[in-house]
PDB file of C-alpha atoms in Angstrom:
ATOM      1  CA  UNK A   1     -38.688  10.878   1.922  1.00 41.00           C
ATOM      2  CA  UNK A   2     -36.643  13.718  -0.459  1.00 41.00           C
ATOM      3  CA  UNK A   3     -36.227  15.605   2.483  1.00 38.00           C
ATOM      4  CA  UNK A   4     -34.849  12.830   4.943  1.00 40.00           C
ATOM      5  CA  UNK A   5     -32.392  11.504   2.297  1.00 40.00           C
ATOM      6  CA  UNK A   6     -30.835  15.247   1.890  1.00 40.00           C
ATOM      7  CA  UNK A   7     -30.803  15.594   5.718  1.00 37.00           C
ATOM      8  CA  UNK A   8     -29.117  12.158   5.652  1.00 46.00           C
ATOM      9  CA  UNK A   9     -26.615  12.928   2.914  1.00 43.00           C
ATOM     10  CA  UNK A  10     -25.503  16.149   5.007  1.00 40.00           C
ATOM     11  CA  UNK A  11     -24.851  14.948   7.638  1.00 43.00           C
ATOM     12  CA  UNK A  12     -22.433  11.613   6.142  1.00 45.00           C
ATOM     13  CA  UNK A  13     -21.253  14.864   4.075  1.00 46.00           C
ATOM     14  CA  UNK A  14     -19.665  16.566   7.524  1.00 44.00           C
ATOM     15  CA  UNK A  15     -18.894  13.106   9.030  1.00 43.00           C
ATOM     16  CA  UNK A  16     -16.993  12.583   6.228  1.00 49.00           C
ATOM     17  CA  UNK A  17     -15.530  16.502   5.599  1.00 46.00           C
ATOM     18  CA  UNK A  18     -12.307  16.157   8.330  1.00 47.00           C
ATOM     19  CA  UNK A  19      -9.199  16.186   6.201  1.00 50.00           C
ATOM     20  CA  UNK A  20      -7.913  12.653   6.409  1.00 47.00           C
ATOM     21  CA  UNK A  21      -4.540  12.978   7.405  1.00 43.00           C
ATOM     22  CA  UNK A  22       0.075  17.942   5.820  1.00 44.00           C
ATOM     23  CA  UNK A  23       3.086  17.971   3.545  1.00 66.00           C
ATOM     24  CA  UNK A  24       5.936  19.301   6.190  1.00 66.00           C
ATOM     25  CA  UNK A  25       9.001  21.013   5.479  1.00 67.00           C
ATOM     26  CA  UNK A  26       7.669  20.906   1.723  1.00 80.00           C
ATOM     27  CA  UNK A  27       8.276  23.826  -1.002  1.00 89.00           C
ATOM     28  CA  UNK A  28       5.264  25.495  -2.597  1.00 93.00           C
ATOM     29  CA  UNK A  29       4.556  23.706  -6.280  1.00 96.00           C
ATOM     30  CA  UNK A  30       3.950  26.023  -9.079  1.00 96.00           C
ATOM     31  CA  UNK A  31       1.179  25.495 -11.835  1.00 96.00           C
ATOM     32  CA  UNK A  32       1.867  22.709 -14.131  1.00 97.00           C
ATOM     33  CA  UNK A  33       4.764  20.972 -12.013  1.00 98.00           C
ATOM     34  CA  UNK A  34       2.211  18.253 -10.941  1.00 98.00           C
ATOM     35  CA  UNK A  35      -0.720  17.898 -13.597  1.00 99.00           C
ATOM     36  CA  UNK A  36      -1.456  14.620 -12.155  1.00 99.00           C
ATOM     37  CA  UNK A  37      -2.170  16.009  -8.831  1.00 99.00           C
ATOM     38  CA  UNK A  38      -6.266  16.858  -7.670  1.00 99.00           C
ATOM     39  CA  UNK A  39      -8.131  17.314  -4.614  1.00 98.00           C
ATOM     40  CA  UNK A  40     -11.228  14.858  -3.001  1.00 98.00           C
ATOM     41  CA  UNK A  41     -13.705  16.934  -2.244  1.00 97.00           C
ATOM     42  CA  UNK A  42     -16.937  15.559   0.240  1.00 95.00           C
ATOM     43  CA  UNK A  43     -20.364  17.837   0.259  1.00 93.00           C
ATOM     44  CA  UNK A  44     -18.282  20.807  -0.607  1.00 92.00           C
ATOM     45  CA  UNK A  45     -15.336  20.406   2.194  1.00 93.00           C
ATOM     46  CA  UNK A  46     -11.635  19.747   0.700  1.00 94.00           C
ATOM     47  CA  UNK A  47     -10.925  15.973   2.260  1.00 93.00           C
ATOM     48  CA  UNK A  48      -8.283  14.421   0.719  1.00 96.00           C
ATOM     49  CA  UNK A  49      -5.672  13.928  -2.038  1.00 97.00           C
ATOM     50  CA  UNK A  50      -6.247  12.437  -5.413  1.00 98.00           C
ATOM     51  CA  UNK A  51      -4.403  10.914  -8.502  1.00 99.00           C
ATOM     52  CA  UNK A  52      -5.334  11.384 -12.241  1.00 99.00           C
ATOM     53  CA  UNK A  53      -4.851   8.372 -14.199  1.00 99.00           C
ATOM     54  CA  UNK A  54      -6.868   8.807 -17.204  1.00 98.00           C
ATOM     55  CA  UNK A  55      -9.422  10.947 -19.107  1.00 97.00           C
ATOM     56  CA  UNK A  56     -12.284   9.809 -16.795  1.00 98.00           C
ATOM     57  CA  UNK A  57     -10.289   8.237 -13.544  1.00 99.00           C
ATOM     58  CA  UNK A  58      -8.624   9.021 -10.105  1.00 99.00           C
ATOM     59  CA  UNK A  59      -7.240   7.259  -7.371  1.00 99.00           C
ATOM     60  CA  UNK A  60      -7.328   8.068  -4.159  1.00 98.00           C
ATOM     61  CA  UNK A  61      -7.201   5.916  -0.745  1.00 95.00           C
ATOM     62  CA  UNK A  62      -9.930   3.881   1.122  1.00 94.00           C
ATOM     63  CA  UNK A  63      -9.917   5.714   4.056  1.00 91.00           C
ATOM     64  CA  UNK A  64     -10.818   9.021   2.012  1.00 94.00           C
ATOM     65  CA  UNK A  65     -14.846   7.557   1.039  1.00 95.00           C
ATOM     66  CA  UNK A  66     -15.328   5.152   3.821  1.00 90.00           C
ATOM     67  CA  UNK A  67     -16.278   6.194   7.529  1.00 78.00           C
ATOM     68  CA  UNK A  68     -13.798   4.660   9.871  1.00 69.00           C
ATOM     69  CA  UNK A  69     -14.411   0.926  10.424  1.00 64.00           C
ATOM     70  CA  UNK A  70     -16.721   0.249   7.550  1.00 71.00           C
ATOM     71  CA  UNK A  71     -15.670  -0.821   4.263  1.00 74.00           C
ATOM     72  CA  UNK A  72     -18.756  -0.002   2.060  1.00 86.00           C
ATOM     73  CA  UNK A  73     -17.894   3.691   0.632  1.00 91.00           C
ATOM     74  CA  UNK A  74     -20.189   6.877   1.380  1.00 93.00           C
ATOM     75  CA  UNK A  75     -22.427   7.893  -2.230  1.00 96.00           C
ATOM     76  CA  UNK A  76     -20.632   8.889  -4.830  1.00 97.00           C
ATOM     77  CA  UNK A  77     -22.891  12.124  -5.153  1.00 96.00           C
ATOM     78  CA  UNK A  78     -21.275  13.279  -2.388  1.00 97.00           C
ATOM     79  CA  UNK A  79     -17.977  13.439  -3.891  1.00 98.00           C
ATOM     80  CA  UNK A  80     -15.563  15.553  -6.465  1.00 98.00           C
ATOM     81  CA  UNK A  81     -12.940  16.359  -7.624  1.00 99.00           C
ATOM     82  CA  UNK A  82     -10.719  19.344  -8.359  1.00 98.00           C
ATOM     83  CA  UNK A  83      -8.206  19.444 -11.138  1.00 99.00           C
ATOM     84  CA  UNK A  84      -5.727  21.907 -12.740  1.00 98.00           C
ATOM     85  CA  UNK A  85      -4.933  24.220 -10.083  1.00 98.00           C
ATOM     86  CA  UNK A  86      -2.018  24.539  -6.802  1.00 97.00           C
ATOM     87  CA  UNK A  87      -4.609  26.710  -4.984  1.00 96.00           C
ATOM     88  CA  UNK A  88      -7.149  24.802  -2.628  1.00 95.00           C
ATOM     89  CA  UNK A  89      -9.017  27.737  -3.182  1.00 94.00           C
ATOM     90  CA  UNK A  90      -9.381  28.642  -6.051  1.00 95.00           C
ATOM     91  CA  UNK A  91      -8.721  28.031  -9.964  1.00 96.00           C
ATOM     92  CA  UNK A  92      -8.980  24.598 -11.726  1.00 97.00           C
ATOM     93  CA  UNK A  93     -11.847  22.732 -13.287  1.00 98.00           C
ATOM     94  CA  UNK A  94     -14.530  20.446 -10.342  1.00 98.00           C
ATOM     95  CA  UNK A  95     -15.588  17.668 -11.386  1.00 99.00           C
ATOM     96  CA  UNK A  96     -18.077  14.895  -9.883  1.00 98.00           C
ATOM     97  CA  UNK A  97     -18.003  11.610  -9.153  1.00 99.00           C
ATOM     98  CA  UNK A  98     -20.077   9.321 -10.950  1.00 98.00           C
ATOM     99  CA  UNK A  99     -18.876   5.973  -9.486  1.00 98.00           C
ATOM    100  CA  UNK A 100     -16.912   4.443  -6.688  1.00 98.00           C
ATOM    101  CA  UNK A 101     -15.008   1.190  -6.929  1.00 96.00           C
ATOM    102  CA  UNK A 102     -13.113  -0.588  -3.969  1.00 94.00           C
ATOM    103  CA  UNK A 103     -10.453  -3.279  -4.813  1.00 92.00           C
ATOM    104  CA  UNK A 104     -11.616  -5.984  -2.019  1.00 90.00           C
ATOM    105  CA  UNK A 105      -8.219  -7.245  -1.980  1.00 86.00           C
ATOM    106  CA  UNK A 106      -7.116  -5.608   1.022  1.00 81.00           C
ATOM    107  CA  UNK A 107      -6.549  -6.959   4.855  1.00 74.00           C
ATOM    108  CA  UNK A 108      -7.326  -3.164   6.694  1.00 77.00           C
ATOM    109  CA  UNK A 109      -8.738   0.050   5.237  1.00 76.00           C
ATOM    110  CA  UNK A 110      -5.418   1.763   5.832  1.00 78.00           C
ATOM    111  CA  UNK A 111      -4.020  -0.604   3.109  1.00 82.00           C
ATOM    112  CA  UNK A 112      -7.081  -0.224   0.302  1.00 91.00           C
ATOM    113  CA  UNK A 113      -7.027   1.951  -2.773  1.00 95.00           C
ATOM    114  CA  UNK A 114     -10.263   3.823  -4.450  1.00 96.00           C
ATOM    115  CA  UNK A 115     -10.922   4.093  -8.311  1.00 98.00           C
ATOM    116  CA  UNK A 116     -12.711   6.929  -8.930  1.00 99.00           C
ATOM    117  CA  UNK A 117     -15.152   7.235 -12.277  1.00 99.00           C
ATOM    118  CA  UNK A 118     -15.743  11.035 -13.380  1.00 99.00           C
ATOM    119  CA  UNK A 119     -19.228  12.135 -14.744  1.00 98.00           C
ATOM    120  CA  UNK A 120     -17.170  13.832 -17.392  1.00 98.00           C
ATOM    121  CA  UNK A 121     -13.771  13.526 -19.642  1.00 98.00           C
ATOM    122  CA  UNK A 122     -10.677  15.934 -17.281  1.00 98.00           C
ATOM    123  CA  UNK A 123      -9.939  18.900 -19.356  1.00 98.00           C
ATOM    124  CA  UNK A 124      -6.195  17.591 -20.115  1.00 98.00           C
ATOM    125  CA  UNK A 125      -4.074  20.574 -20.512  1.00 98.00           C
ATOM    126  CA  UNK A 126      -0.330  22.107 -19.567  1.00 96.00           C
ATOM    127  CA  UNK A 127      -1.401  21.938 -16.462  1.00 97.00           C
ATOM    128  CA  UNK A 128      -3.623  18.497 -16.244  1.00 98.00           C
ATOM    129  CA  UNK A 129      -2.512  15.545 -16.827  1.00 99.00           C
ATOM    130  CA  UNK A 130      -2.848  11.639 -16.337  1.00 99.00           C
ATOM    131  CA  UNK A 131       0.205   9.980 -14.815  1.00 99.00           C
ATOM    132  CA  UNK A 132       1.304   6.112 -15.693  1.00 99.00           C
ATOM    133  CA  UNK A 133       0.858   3.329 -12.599  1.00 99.00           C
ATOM    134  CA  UNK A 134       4.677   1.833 -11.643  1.00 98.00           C
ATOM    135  CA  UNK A 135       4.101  -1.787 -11.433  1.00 97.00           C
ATOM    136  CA  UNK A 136       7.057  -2.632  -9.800  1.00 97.00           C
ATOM    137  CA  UNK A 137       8.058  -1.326  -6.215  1.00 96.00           C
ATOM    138  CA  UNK A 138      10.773   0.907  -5.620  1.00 97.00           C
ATOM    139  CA  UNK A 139      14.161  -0.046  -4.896  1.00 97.00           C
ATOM    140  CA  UNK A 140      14.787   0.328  -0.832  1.00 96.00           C
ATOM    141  CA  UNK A 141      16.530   3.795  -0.497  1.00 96.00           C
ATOM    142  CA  UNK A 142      14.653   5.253  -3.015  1.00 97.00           C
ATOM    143  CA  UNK A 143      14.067   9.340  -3.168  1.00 96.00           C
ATOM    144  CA  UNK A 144      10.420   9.471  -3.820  1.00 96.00           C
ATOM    145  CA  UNK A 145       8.591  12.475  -4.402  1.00 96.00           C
ATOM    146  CA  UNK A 146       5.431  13.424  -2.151  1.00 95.00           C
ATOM    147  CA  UNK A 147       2.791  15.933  -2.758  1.00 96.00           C
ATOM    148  CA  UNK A 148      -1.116  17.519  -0.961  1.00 95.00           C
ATOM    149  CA  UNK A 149      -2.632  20.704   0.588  1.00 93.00           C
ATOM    150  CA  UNK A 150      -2.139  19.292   4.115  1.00 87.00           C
ATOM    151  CA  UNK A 151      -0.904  20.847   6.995  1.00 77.00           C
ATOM    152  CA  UNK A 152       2.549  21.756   7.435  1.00 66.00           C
ATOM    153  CA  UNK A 153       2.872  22.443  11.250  1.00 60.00           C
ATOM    154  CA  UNK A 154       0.887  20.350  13.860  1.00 60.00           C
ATOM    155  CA  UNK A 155      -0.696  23.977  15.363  1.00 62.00           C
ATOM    156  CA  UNK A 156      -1.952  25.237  11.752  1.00 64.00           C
ATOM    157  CA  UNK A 157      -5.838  24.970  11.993  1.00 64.00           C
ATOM    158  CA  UNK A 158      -6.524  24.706   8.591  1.00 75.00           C
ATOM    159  CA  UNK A 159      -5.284  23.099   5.104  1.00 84.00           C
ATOM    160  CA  UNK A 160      -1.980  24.953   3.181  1.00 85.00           C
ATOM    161  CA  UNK A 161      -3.291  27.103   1.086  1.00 92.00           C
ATOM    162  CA  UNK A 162      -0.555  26.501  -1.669  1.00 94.00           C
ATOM    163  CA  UNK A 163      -0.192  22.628  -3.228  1.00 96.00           C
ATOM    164  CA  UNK A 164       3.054  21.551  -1.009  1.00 93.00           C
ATOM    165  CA  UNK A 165       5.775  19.019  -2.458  1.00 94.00           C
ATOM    166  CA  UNK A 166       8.338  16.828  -0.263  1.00 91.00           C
ATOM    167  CA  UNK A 167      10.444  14.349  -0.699  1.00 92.00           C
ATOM    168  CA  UNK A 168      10.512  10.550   1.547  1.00 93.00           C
ATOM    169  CA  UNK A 169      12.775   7.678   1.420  1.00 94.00           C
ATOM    170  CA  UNK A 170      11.590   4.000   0.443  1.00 96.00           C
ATOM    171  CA  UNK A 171      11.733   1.475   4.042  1.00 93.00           C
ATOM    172  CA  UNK A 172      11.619  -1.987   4.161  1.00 90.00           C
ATOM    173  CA  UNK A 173       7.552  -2.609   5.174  1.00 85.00           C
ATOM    174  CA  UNK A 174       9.133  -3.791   8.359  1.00 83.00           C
ATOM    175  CA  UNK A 175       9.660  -0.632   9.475  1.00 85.00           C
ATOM    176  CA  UNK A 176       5.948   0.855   9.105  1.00 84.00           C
ATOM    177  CA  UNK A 177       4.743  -2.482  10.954  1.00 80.00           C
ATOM    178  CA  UNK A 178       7.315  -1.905  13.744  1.00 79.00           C
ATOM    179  CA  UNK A 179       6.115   1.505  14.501  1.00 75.00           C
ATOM    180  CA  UNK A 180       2.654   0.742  14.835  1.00 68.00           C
ATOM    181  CA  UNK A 181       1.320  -2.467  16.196  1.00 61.00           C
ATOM    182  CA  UNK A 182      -2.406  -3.060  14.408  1.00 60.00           C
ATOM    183  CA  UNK A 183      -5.207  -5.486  15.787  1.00 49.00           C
ATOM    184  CA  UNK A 184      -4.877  -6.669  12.434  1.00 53.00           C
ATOM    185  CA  UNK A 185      -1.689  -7.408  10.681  1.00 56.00           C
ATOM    186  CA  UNK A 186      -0.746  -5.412   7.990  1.00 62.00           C
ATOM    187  CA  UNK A 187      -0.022  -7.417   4.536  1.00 60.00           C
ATOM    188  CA  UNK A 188       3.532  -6.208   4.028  1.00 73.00           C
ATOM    189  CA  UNK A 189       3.328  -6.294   0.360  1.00 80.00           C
ATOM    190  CA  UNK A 190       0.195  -3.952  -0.039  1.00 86.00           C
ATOM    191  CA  UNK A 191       2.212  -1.714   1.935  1.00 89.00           C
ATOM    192  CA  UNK A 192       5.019   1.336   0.464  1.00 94.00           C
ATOM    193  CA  UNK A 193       6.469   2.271   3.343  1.00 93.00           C
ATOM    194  CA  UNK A 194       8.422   5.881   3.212  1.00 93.00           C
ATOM    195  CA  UNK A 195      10.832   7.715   6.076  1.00 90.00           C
ATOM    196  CA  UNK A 196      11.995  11.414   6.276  1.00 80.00           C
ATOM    197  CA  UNK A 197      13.360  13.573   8.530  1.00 70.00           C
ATOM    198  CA  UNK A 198      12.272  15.578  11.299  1.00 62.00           C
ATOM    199  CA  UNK A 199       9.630  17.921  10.712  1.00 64.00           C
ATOM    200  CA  UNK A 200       9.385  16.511   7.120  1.00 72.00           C
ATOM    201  CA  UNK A 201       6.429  13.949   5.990  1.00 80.00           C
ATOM    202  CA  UNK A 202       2.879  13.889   5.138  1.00 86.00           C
ATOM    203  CA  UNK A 203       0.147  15.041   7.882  1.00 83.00           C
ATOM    204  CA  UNK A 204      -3.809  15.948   8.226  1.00 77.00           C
ATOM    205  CA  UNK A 205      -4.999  16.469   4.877  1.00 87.00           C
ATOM    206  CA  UNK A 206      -2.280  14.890   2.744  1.00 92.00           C
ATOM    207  CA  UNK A 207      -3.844  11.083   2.902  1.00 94.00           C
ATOM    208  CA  UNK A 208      -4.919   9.641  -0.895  1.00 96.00           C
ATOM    209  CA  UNK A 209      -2.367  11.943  -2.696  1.00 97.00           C
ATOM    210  CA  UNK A 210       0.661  10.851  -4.865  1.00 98.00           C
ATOM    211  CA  UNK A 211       4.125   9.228  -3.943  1.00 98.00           C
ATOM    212  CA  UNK A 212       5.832   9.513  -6.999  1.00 98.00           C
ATOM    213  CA  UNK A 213       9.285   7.708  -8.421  1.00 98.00           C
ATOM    214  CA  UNK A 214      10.789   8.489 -11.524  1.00 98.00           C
ATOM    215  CA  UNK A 215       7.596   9.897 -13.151  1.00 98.00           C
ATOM    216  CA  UNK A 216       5.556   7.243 -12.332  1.00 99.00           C
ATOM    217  CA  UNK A 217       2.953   6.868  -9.391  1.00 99.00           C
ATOM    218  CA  UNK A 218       4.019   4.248  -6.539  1.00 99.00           C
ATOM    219  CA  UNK A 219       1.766   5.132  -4.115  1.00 98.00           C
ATOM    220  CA  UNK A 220      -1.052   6.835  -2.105  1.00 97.00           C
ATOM    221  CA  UNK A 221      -0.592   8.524   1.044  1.00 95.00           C
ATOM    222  CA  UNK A 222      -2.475   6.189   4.057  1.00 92.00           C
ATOM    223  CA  UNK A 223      -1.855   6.538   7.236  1.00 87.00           C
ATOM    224  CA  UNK A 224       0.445   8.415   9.865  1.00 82.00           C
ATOM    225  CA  UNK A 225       2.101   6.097  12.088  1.00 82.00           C
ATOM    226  CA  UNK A 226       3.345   8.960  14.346  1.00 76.00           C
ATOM    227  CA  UNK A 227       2.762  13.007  15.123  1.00 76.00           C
ATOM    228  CA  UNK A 228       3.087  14.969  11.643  1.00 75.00           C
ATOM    229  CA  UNK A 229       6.621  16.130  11.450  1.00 68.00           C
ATOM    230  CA  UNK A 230       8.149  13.226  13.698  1.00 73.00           C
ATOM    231  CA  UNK A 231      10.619  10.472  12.945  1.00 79.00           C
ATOM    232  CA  UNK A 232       8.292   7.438  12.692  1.00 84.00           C
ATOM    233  CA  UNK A 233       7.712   6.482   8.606  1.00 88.00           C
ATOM    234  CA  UNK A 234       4.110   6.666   6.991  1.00 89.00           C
ATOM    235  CA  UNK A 235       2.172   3.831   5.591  1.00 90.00           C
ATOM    236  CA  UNK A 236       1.477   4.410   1.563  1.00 94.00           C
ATOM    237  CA  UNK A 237      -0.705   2.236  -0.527  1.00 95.00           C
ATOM    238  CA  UNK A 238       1.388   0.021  -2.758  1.00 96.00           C
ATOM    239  CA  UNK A 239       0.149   0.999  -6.232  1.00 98.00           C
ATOM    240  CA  UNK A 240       2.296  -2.100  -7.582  1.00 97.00           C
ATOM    241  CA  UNK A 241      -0.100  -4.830  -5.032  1.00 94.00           C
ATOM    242  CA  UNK A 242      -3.284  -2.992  -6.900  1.00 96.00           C
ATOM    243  CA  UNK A 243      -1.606  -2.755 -10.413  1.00 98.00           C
ATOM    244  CA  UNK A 244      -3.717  -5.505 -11.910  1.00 97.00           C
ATOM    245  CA  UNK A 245      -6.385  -4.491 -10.604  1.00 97.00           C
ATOM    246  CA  UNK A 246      -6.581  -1.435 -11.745  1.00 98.00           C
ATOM    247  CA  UNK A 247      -6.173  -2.246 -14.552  1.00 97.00           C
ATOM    248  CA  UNK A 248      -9.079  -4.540 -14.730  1.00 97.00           C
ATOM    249  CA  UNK A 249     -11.303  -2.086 -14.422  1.00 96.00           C
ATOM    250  CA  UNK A 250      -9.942   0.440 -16.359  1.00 95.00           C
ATOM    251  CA  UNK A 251     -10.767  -2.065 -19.259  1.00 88.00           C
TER     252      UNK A 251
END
């Protein structure tokens, strides 16, 4: 029975291990510059971005512990997290994940958020830090600041090496809904919705990591509407729609 659960848990572990979703046209971030900033890690494999938001907690998007089309998330054995460090690589302090909480107030998985309880306290530092939850949304036209160890050109085969940080634009929701038409309709106000230029945005790797405005978080990276480094906008998590929430359980 041991031996068929471990067989089992490696095998959700490489389901799960493809990067969800690249910073292009980003600049390499030096150590310290975003203390906030971690990286999901599932049966070993680097998977997605996370958030720091307190001494035991990170955020991170549904799509980042949930298999496509099921809303129940993988063990949170599987999972970790890596803090303190702009090198996938190497440096910074692991940490495991002890729980896994959904917020079931969400229409699609691309539009759900993931609070993530550490087995132990994050060694806060110069270089780690917590960062405070925005509850209101951005102001269209907004410069937002973006951030994750995804891949910055659609050939690259694996994750950037070096923690990448970009900068997007705040869009009416409109705009993300216009550029992808979903079986199921996308609540507009769980939605941040963020443009760039060409050969700018998040890609592969970069989903369930920070959009930032004026130090505070706003949102989670999602989903890619179009190719990485293309005109359409991307879909962020709306960390204003989940600020109660979040709350809550942080209680």
């Amino acid at each position: 029975m041991q031996l068929t659960l471990t067989i089992g848990l490696i095998l959700v572990a490489g389901a799960m291990a493809q990067p969800q979703g690249r910073i292009a046209g980003g600049e390499d971030a030096v150590p310290g510059q975003l203390p906030y900033q971690a990286s999901l890690s599932v049966g070993g494999s680097y998977n997605c971005g996370a958030v720091i938001i307190g001494q035991r907690y990170a955020l991170t998007a549904l799509t980042c512990v949930c298999s496509d089309g099921k809303n129940t998330p993988w063990p949170a054995v599987l999972f970790a997290v890596t803090v303190g460090s702009v090198d996938l690589y190497s440096g910074g302090k692991q940490i495991r994940v002890e729980e896994i909480t959904i917020n079931p107030n969400y229409n699609t998985l691309k539009t759900g958020i993931a609070l993530l309880r550490l087995q132990e306290d994050v060694p806060f530092s110069e270089t780690v830090a917590a960062i405070a939850l925005s509850k209101d949304t951005p102001p269209l036209g907004a410069q937002v600041e973006v951030s994750g160890w995804g891949r910055t050109t659609e050939s690259e085969a694996n994750m950037h090496r070096t923690l990448q940080i970009g900068g997007a634009e705040v869009m009416a929701p409109r705009e993300c809904a216009l550029a992808k038409t979903e079986e199921v309709a996308v609540e507009n106000d769980q939605v941040l919705c963020l443009g760039h230029g060409r050969r700018q945005g998040i890609c592969s790797g970069d989903i369930g990591g920070p959009a930032v405005y004026q130090g505070q978080l706003v949102g989670l990276g999602a989903q890619i509407l179009g190719e990485c480094g293309g005109l359409l906008p991307e879909r962020f998590v709306s960390i204003a729609a989940n600020y109660e929430w979040i709350q809550q359980q942080l209680q």
